[in-house]
Coordinates of N, CA, C and O in Angstrom, one line a residue:
M27 N 309.5 -47.8 346.3 CA 310.4 -46.6 346.3 C 311.0 -46.5 347.7 O 310.3 -46.6 348.7
T28 N 312.3 -46.4 347.8 CA 313.0 -46.2 349.0 C 313.5 -44.8 349.3 O 313.8 -44.1 348.3
H29 N 313.5 -44.4 350.5 CA 314.1 -43.1 350.9 C 315.6 -43.2 350.9 O 316.1 -44.3 351.3
P30 N 316.3 -42.2 350.5 CA 317.7 -42.2 350.5 C 318.4 -42.6 351.8 O 319.5 -43.1 351.9
L31 N 317.7 -42.2 352.9 CA 318.3 -42.4 354.2 C 317.7 -43.7 354.8 O 318.2 -44.1 355.9
M32 N 316.8 -44.4 354.2 CA 316.2 -45.6 354.7 C 316.4 -46.7 353.6 O 315.7 -46.7 352.7
P33 N 317.4 -47.5 353.8 CA 317.6 -48.6 352.8 C 316.4 -49.5 352.8 O 315.7 -49.7 353.7
S34 N 316.3 -50.2 351.7 CA 315.3 -51.2 351.5 C 315.5 -52.3 352.5 O 316.6 -52.8 352.6
V35 N 314.5 -52.7 353.2 CA 314.6 -53.8 354.1 C 313.6 -54.9 353.7 O 312.4 -54.6 353.4
S36 N 314.1 -56.1 353.7 CA 313.3 -57.2 353.3 C 312.1 -57.5 354.3 O 312.3 -57.2 355.5
P37 N 311.0 -58.0 353.8 CA 309.9 -58.3 354.7 C 310.3 -59.3 355.8 O 309.9 -59.2 357.0
R38 N 311.2 -60.2 355.5 CA 311.7 -61.2 356.5 C 312.4 -60.5 357.6 O 312.3 -60.8 358.8
A39 N 313.3 -59.5 357.3 CA 314.0 -58.7 358.3 C 313.1 -57.9 359.1 O 313.2 -57.8 360.4
L40 N 312.0 -57.4 358.5 CA 311.1 -56.6 359.3 C 310.3 -57.5 360.3 O 310.0 -57.0 361.4
R41 N 310.1 -58.7 359.9 CA 309.4 -59.6 360.8 C 310.2 -60.0 362.1 O 309.7 -60.3 363.1
S42 N 311.5 -59.9 361.9 CA 312.4 -60.2 363.1 C 312.5 -59.1 364.1 O 312.8 -59.3 365.2
I43 N 312.2 -57.8 363.7 CA 312.3 -56.7 364.6 C 311.5 -56.8 365.8 O 312.0 -56.6 366.9
P44 N 310.2 -57.2 365.7 CA 309.4 -57.3 366.9 C 309.9 -58.3 367.9 O 309.9 -58.1 369.1
A45 N 310.4 -59.4 367.4 CA 311.0 -60.4 368.3 C 312.2 -59.9 369.0 O 312.3 -60.1 370.2
L46 N 313.0 -59.1 368.4 CA 314.2 -58.6 369.0 C 313.8 -57.5 370.0 O 314.3 -57.4 371.1
L47 N 312.7 -56.7 369.7 CA 312.2 -55.7 370.6 C 311.7 -56.4 371.9 O 312.0 -56.0 373.0
V48 N 310.9 -57.4 371.7 CA 310.3 -58.1 372.9 C 311.4 -58.7 373.7 O 311.4 -58.7 375.0
L49 N 312.4 -59.3 373.1 CA 313.5 -59.9 373.8 C 314.2 -58.9 374.6 O 314.5 -59.1 375.8
G50 N 314.5 -57.7 374.0 CA 315.2 -56.7 374.8 C 314.4 -56.2 375.9 O 314.9 -56.0 377.0
L51 N 313.1 -56.0 375.7 CA 312.2 -55.6 376.8 C 312.2 -56.7 377.9 O 312.2 -56.4 379.1
A52 N 312.1 -57.9 377.5 CA 312.0 -59.0 378.5 C 313.3 -59.0 379.4 O 313.3 -59.2 380.6
L53 N 314.4 -58.8 378.7 CA 315.7 -58.8 379.4 C 315.8 -57.6 380.3 O 316.3 -57.7 381.4
A54 N 315.3 -56.5 379.9 CA 315.4 -55.2 380.6 C 314.4 -55.1 381.7 O 314.7 -54.5 382.7
G55 N 313.3 -55.7 381.6 CA 312.2 -55.5 382.6 C 311.5 -56.7 383.1 O 310.4 -56.7 383.6
A56 N 312.2 -57.9 383.0 CA 311.5 -59.1 383.4 C 311.1 -59.2 384.8 O 310.1 -59.8 385.1
Q57 N 311.8 -58.5 385.7 CA 311.4 -58.5 387.1 C 310.3 -57.6 387.5 O 309.8 -57.6 388.6
L58 N 309.8 -56.7 386.6 CA 308.7 -55.8 387.0 C 307.5 -56.6 387.4 O 306.8 -56.2 388.4
D59 N 307.2 -57.6 386.8 CA 305.9 -58.3 387.1 C 306.1 -59.2 388.3 O 305.1 -59.4 389.0
A60 N 307.2 -59.8 388.5 CA 307.4 -60.7 389.6 C 308.3 -60.2 390.7 O 308.8 -60.9 391.5
A61 N 308.3 -58.9 390.8 CA 309.2 -58.3 391.8 C 308.6 -58.5 393.2 O 307.4 -58.7 393.4
A62 N 309.5 -58.5 394.2 CA 309.1 -58.6 395.6 C 308.3 -57.4 396.0 O 308.4 -56.4 395.4
P63 N 307.6 -57.5 397.1 CA 306.7 -56.4 397.5 C 307.6 -55.2 397.8 O 308.7 -55.3 398.3
I64 N 307.0 -54.0 397.5 CA 307.7 -52.8 397.7 C 306.9 -52.0 398.8 O 305.7 -51.8 398.7
A65 N 307.6 -51.6 399.8 CA 307.0 -50.9 401.0 C 306.7 -49.4 400.7 O 305.6 -48.9 401.0
D66 N 307.6 -48.7 400.1 CA 307.4 -47.3 399.8 C 306.4 -47.1 398.7 O 306.6 -47.5 397.6
K67 N 305.3 -46.3 399.1 CA 304.2 -46.1 398.1 C 304.7 -45.3 396.9 O 304.2 -45.5 395.8
H68 N 305.7 -44.4 397.0 CA 306.2 -43.7 395.9 C 307.0 -44.5 395.0 O 306.9 -44.4 393.8
V69 N 307.8 -45.4 395.5 CA 308.6 -46.4 394.7 C 307.6 -47.3 394.0 O 307.8 -47.6 392.8
K70 N 306.6 -47.7 394.7 CA 305.6 -48.6 394.1 C 304.9 -48.0 392.9 O 304.7 -48.6 391.9
R71 N 304.6 -46.7 393.0 CA 304.0 -46.0 391.9 C 305.0 -45.9 390.7 O 304.6 -46.0 389.5
R72 N 306.3 -45.7 391.0 CA 307.3 -45.8 389.9 C 307.3 -47.1 389.2 O 307.3 -47.2 388.0
V73 N 307.3 -48.2 390.0 CA 307.3 -49.5 389.4 C 306.0 -49.7 388.6 O 306.0 -50.3 387.5
E74 N 304.9 -49.3 389.1 CA 303.6 -49.4 388.4 C 303.7 -48.6 387.1 O 303.1 -49.1 386.0
L75 N 304.3 -47.5 387.1 CA 304.4 -46.6 385.9 C 305.2 -47.4 384.8 O 304.8 -47.5 383.6
M76 N 306.3 -48.0 385.2 CA 307.2 -48.8 384.3 C 306.4 -50.0 383.8 O 306.5 -50.4 382.6
A77 N 305.7 -50.7 384.7 CA 304.9 -51.9 384.2 C 303.8 -51.5 383.2 O 303.6 -52.2 382.3
T78 N 303.2 -50.3 383.4 CA 302.2 -49.9 382.5 C 302.8 -49.6 381.1 O 302.3 -49.9 380.1
Q79 N 304.0 -49.0 381.1 CA 304.7 -48.7 379.9 C 305.1 -50.1 379.2 O 304.9 -50.2 378.0
K80 N 305.6 -51.0 380.0 CA 305.9 -52.3 379.4 C 304.7 -53.0 378.8 O 304.8 -53.5 377.7
A81 N 303.6 -52.9 379.4 CA 302.4 -53.5 378.9 C 302.0 -52.8 377.5 O 301.6 -53.5 376.6
A82 N 302.1 -51.5 377.5 CA 301.7 -50.8 376.3 C 302.7 -51.2 375.1 O 302.2 -51.4 374.0
I83 N 303.9 -51.2 375.4 CA 304.9 -51.6 374.4 C 304.7 -53.0 373.9 O 304.8 -53.4 372.7
T84 N 304.4 -53.9 374.9 CA 304.1 -55.3 374.5 C 302.9 -55.4 373.6 O 302.9 -56.2 372.7
T85 N 301.9 -54.6 373.9 CA 300.7 -54.6 373.0 C 301.1 -54.3 371.5 O 300.7 -54.9 370.6
L86 N 302.0 -53.2 371.4 CA 302.4 -52.8 370.1 C 303.3 -53.9 369.4 O 303.2 -54.2 368.3
A87 N 304.2 -54.4 370.2 CA 305.2 -55.4 369.7 C 304.4 -56.7 369.3 O 304.8 -57.3 368.3
D88 N 303.4 -57.1 370.0 CA 302.6 -58.3 369.6 C 301.9 -58.0 368.3 O 301.8 -59.0 367.5
M89 N 301.4 -56.8 368.0 CA 300.8 -56.5 366.7 C 301.9 -56.5 365.6 O 301.7 -57.1 364.6
M90 N 303.1 -56.0 365.9 CA 304.1 -56.0 365.0 C 304.6 -57.4 364.6 O 304.9 -57.6 363.4
A91 N 304.6 -58.3 365.6 CA 305.1 -59.6 365.3 C 304.0 -60.6 364.8 O 304.3 -61.7 364.4
G92 N 302.8 -60.1 364.7 CA 301.7 -60.9 364.2 C 301.1 -61.9 365.2 O 300.4 -62.7 364.9
R93 N 301.5 -61.7 366.5 CA 300.9 -62.5 367.6 C 299.5 -62.1 367.8 O 298.7 -63.0 368.3
T94 N 299.2 -60.9 367.6 CA 297.8 -60.4 367.6 C 297.6 -59.6 366.3 O 298.6 -59.0 365.7
S95 N 296.4 -59.5 365.9 CA 296.1 -58.7 364.7 C 296.2 -57.3 365.0 O 296.0 -56.8 366.1
F96 N 296.7 -56.5 363.9 CA 296.8 -55.1 364.1 C 295.4 -54.5 364.4 O 294.4 -54.8 363.7
N97 N 295.3 -53.7 365.4 CA 294.0 -53.0 365.8 C 294.4 -51.6 366.1 O 295.0 -51.3 367.1
A98 N 293.9 -50.7 365.2 CA 294.3 -49.3 365.3 C 293.8 -48.7 366.6 O 294.6 -47.9 367.2
S99 N 292.6 -49.0 367.0 CA 292.2 -48.4 368.3 C 293.0 -48.8 369.5 O 293.3 -48.1 370.4
K100 N 293.4 -50.1 369.5 CA 294.3 -50.6 370.6 C 295.7 -50.0 370.5 O 296.3 -49.7 371.5
A101 N 296.2 -49.9 369.3 CA 297.5 -49.3 369.1 C 297.5 -47.8 369.5 O 298.4 -47.4 370.2
K102 N 296.4 -47.1 369.2 CA 296.3 -45.7 369.6 C 296.2 -45.6 371.1 O 296.8 -44.6 371.7
A103 N 295.5 -46.5 371.7 CA 295.3 -46.5 373.2 C 296.7 -46.7 373.8 O 297.1 -46.1 374.8
A104 N 297.5 -47.7 373.3 CA 298.8 -47.9 373.8 C 299.7 -46.7 373.6 O 300.5 -46.3 374.5
R105 N 299.6 -46.0 372.5 CA 300.3 -44.8 372.2 C 300.0 -43.7 373.3 O 300.8 -43.1 373.8
R106 N 298.7 -43.5 373.5 CA 298.2 -42.5 374.5 C 298.8 -42.9 375.9 O 299.2 -42.0 376.6
T107 N 298.8 -44.1 376.2 CA 299.3 -44.6 377.5 C 300.8 -44.2 377.6 O 301.3 -43.7 378.6
L108 N 301.6 -44.5 376.5 CA 303.0 -44.2 376.5 C 303.3 -42.7 376.6 O 304.2 -42.2 377.3
V109 N 302.5 -41.9 375.9 CA 302.7 -40.4 375.9 C 302.4 -39.9 377.3 O 303.2 -39.2 377.9
K110 N 301.4 -40.4 378.0 CA 301.0 -40.0 379.3 C 302.1 -40.4 380.3 O 302.6 -39.6 381.1
T111 N 302.4 -41.7 380.3 CA 303.3 -42.3 381.3 C 304.8 -41.8 381.1 O 305.5 -41.5 382.1
T112 N 305.2 -41.6 379.9 CA 306.6 -41.0 379.7 C 306.6 -39.6 380.2 O 307.7 -39.1 380.7
G113 N 305.5 -38.9 380.1 CA 305.5 -37.5 380.7 C 305.5 -37.5 382.2 O 305.8 -36.5 382.8
D114 N 305.2 -38.6 382.8 CA 305.2 -38.7 384.3 C 306.5 -39.2 384.9 O 306.7 -39.3 386.1
I115 N 307.4 -39.6 384.0 CA 308.7 -40.2 384.5 C 309.4 -39.3 385.5 O 309.8 -39.7 386.6
R116 N 309.6 -38.1 385.1 CA 310.4 -37.1 385.9 C 309.7 -36.9 387.3 O 310.4 -36.9 388.3
K117 N 308.4 -36.8 387.2 CA 307.6 -36.6 388.5 C 307.8 -37.8 389.4 O 308.0 -37.6 390.6
R118 N 307.7 -39.0 388.9 CA 307.8 -40.2 389.7 C 309.2 -40.4 390.3 O 309.4 -41.1 391.3
F119 N 310.2 -39.9 389.6 CA 311.6 -40.1 390.1 C 312.2 -38.9 390.7 O 313.4 -38.9 391.2
K120 N 311.5 -37.8 390.8 CA 312.0 -36.5 391.3 C 312.8 -36.6 392.6 O 313.9 -36.1 392.8
K121 N 312.2 -37.3 393.6 CA 312.8 -37.4 394.9 C 313.5 -38.7 395.0 O 313.0 -39.8 394.6
P122 N 314.7 -38.7 395.6 CA 315.5 -40.0 395.6 C 315.0 -41.0 396.7 O 315.6 -41.1 397.8
R123 N 313.9 -41.6 396.4 CA 313.4 -42.6 397.3 C 313.9 -44.0 396.9 O 313.8 -44.3 395.7
M124 N 314.3 -44.8 397.8 CA 314.8 -46.1 397.6 C 314.0 -47.1 398.3 O 313.4 -46.8 399.3
D125 N 314.0 -48.3 397.8 CA 313.4 -49.5 398.5 C 314.3 -50.7 398.2 O 314.9 -50.7 397.1
P126 N 314.5 -51.6 399.1 CA 315.3 -52.7 398.8 C 315.0 -53.5 397.6 O 315.8 -54.1 397.0
N127 N 313.7 -53.5 397.2 CA 313.2 -54.2 396.1 C 313.1 -53.4 394.8 O 312.5 -53.8 393.8
S128 N 313.6 -52.2 394.9 CA 313.5 -51.3 393.7 C 314.8 -51.6 392.9 O 315.8 -51.9 393.4
H129 N 314.7 -51.3 391.6 CA 315.8 -51.5 390.7 C 316.4 -50.2 390.2 O 317.3 -50.1 389.4
A130 N 315.9 -49.1 390.8 CA 316.4 -47.8 390.5 C 317.8 -47.6 391.0 O 318.1 -47.9 392.1
N131 N 318.7 -47.2 390.1 CA 320.1 -46.9 390.4 C 320.2 -45.5 391.0 O 319.7 -44.6 390.4
P132 N 320.8 -45.4 392.2 CA 321.0 -44.0 392.8 C 321.7 -43.0 391.8 O 321.6 -41.8 392.0
L133 N 322.3 -43.5 390.8 CA 322.9 -42.6 389.8 C 321.9 -41.7 389.2 O 322.3 -40.6 388.7
I134 N 320.6 -42.1 389.2 CA 319.5 -41.2 388.7 C 319.7 -39.8 389.2 O 319.6 -38.8 388.5
W135 N 319.8 -39.8 390.6 CA 319.8 -38.5 391.2 C 321.1 -37.8 391.2 O 321.2 -36.6 391.4
Q136 N 322.2 -38.5 391.0 CA 323.5 -37.9 390.9 C 323.7 -37.3 389.5 O 324.4 -36.4 389.3
Q137 N 323.0 -37.9 388.5 CA 323.1 -37.4 387.1 C 321.7 -37.0 386.6 O 321.2 -37.4 385.5
W138 N 321.0 -36.2 387.4 CA 319.6 -35.8 387.2 C 319.4 -35.2 385.8 O 318.4 -35.5 385.1
D139 N 320.2 -34.3 385.4 CA 320.1 -33.6 384.1 C 320.0 -34.6 383.0 O 319.2 -34.5 382.1
D140 N 321.0 -35.6 383.0 CA 321.0 -36.6 382.0 C 319.7 -37.5 382.0 O 319.1 -37.8 381.0
F141 N 319.3 -37.9 383.3 CA 318.1 -38.7 383.4 C 316.9 -37.9 382.8 O 316.1 -38.5 382.1
E142 N 316.8 -36.6 383.1 CA 315.7 -35.8 382.6 C 315.7 -35.8 381.1 O 314.7 -35.9 380.4
T143 N 316.9 -35.7 380.5 CA 317.0 -35.6 379.1 C 316.5 -37.0 378.5 O 315.8 -37.0 377.5
R144 N 316.9 -38.1 379.1 CA 316.5 -39.4 378.6 C 315.0 -39.5 378.7 O 314.3 -40.1 377.9
A145 N 314.4 -39.0 379.8 CA 313.0 -39.1 380.0 C 312.3 -38.3 378.9 O 311.2 -38.7 378.4
E146 N 312.8 -37.1 378.6 CA 312.2 -36.3 377.5 C 312.4 -37.0 376.2 O 311.5 -36.9 375.3
T147 N 313.5 -37.7 375.9 CA 313.7 -38.4 374.7 C 312.6 -39.5 374.6 O 312.0 -39.7 373.5
A148 N 312.3 -40.2 375.7 CA 311.2 -41.2 375.7 C 309.9 -40.6 375.4 O 309.1 -41.2 374.6
K149 N 309.6 -39.5 376.0 CA 308.4 -38.8 375.8 C 308.2 -38.4 374.3 O 307.2 -38.6 373.7
D150 N 309.3 -37.8 373.7 CA 309.3 -37.5 372.3 C 309.1 -38.7 371.4 O 308.3 -38.6 370.4
A151 N 309.7 -39.8 371.7 CA 309.5 -41.0 371.0 C 308.1 -41.5 371.1 O 307.5 -42.0 370.1
A152 N 307.5 -41.4 372.2 CA 306.1 -41.8 372.4 C 305.2 -40.9 371.5 O 304.3 -41.4 370.9
K153 N 305.5 -39.6 371.5 CA 304.6 -38.7 370.7 C 304.8 -39.0 369.2 O 303.9 -38.8 368.4
Q154 N 306.0 -39.5 368.8 CA 306.2 -39.8 367.4 C 305.7 -41.2 366.9 O 305.7 -41.5 365.7
L155 N 305.2 -42.0 367.9 CA 304.6 -43.3 367.5 C 303.5 -43.1 366.5 O 302.6 -42.3 366.7
N156 N 303.6 -43.9 365.4 CA 302.5 -43.9 364.4 C 301.7 -45.2 364.6 O 302.1 -46.3 364.3
A157 N 300.5 -45.0 365.3 CA 299.7 -46.1 365.6 C 298.5 -46.3 364.6 O 297.6 -47.1 364.9
Y158 N 298.6 -45.6 363.5 CA 297.5 -45.7 362.5 C 297.6 -47.0 361.6 O 296.6 -47.4 361.1
T159 N 298.8 -47.4 361.4 CA 299.0 -48.6 360.5 C 300.1 -49.5 361.1 O 300.9 -49.1 361.9
L160 N 300.1 -50.7 360.6 CA 301.1 -51.7 361.0 C 302.5 -51.2 360.6 O 303.5 -51.2 361.3
N161 N 302.6 -50.7 359.3 CA 303.9 -50.2 358.9 C 304.3 -49.0 359.7 O 305.5 -48.8 359.9
G162 N 303.4 -48.2 360.2 CA 303.7 -47.1 361.0 C 304.4 -47.6 362.3 O 305.3 -47.0 362.8
L163 N 303.8 -48.6 362.9 CA 304.4 -49.2 364.1 C 305.8 -49.7 363.8 O 306.7 -49.5 364.6
L164 N 305.9 -50.4 362.7 CA 307.2 -51.0 362.3 C 308.3 -49.9 362.2 O 309.5 -50.2 362.6
R165 N 307.9 -48.8 361.8 CA 308.9 -47.7 361.6 C 309.2 -46.9 362.9 O 310.3 -46.4 363.1
T166 N 308.2 -46.8 363.8 CA 308.3 -45.9 365.0 C 308.5 -46.6 366.3 O 309.1 -45.9 367.2
V167 N 308.1 -47.8 366.5 CA 308.2 -48.4 367.8 C 309.7 -48.7 368.2 O 310.1 -48.5 369.3
P168 N 310.6 -49.0 367.2 CA 312.0 -49.2 367.6 C 312.6 -48.0 368.3 O 313.4 -48.2 369.3
S169 N 312.3 -46.8 367.9 CA 312.8 -45.6 368.6 C 312.3 -45.5 370.0 O 313.1 -45.1 370.9
M170 N 311.1 -45.9 370.2 CA 310.5 -45.9 371.6 C 311.2 -46.9 372.5 O 311.7 -46.6 373.6
V171 N 311.4 -48.1 371.9 CA 312.1 -49.2 372.7 C 313.5 -48.8 373.0 O 314.1 -48.9 374.1
Q172 N 314.2 -48.2 372.0 CA 315.6 -47.7 372.2 C 315.7 -46.7 373.3 O 316.6 -46.7 374.1
A173 N 314.7 -45.8 373.3 CA 314.7 -44.8 374.4 C 314.6 -45.4 375.8 O 315.3 -45.0 376.7
C174 N 313.7 -46.4 375.9 CA 313.6 -47.1 377.2 C 314.9 -47.9 377.5 O 315.4 -47.7 378.7
L175 N 315.4 -48.6 376.6 CA 316.6 -49.4 376.9 C 317.8 -48.6 377.2 O 318.6 -48.9 378.0
S176 N 317.9 -47.4 376.5 CA 319.0 -46.5 376.8 C 319.0 -46.1 378.2 O 320.1 -46.0 378.9
C177 N 317.9 -45.7 378.7 CA 317.8 -45.3 380.1 C 318.0 -46.4 381.1 O 318.8 -46.3 382.0
H178 N 317.4 -47.6 380.8 CA 317.6 -48.7 381.7 C 319.0 -49.2 381.7 O 319.4 -49.7 382.8
E179 N 319.7 -49.1 380.7 CA 321.1 -49.6 380.7 C 322.0 -48.8 381.7 O 322.9 -49.3 382.3
T180 N 321.6 -47.5 381.9 CA 322.4 -46.7 382.8 C 321.8 -46.6 384.1 O 322.5 -46.6 385.1
Y181 N 320.5 -46.4 384.2 CA 319.8 -46.1 385.5 C 319.0 -47.2 386.1 O 318.3 -46.9 387.1
R182 N 319.0 -48.4 385.6 CA 318.3 -49.5 386.3 C 319.3 -50.5 386.7 O 320.1 -51.0 385.9
N183 N 319.3 -50.9 388.0 CA 320.1 -52.0 388.4 C 319.5 -53.3 388.0 O 318.3 -53.5 388.0
A184 N 320.4 -54.2 387.5 CA 319.9 -55.5 387.1 C 319.5 -56.3 388.3 O 320.3 -56.3 389.3
P185 N 318.3 -56.9 388.3 CA 317.9 -57.7 389.4 C 318.8 -58.9 389.5 O 319.3 -59.4 388.6
N186 N 319.0 -59.4 390.8 CA 319.7 -60.6 391.0 C 318.8 -61.8 391.0 O 318.1 -62.0 392.0
D187 N 318.7 -62.6 390.0 CA 317.8 -63.7 389.9 C 318.3 -64.9 390.6 O 317.6 -65.9 390.7
F188 N 319.5 -64.9 391.1 CA 320.1 -66.1 391.7 C 320.2 -66.1 393.2 O 321.0 -66.8 393.7
I189 N 319.4 -65.3 393.8 CA 319.4 -65.3 395.3 C 318.8 -66.6 395.8 O 317.7 -67.0 395.4
T190 N 319.5 -67.3 396.7 CA 319.0 -68.6 397.1 C 318.7 -68.6 398.6 O 318.4 -69.6 399.2
H191 N 318.7 -67.4 399.2 CA 318.4 -67.4 400.7 C 317.5 -66.2 401.0 O 317.2 -65.4 400.2

């Protein structure tokens, strides 16, 4: 039975969603793990916050893609991590601290109200995650990833991977 607002989706199409999610995350946050050292401890905490979120989403995406077996307790732990860390976004970005190796766009502080709204959207998406079943993840993780990518598209500077000096 299909919901009138949710068209029937083939199992094959559902299997491709996790790969697309992981690809999007990889493109949006590839430099978090291999970033240059950050001197400012506050900026470092921001980067650690984002890396923690990326790890939690990767855990869920791996289950969705079948790279790891679905494990409800691990999925719930990842959800708890996302609820906590998305709730900390505003606190970690409140003061306009910059570091040469940070990817935060100064636009964050110029458009603070919009940034706060997007942080709240991410927090709401984290709370809506259904970590009880694989189908629950398939339905709810895309909204979480979209909340992350939406913010990163506007407020994260793309790292320059081609620096040769």
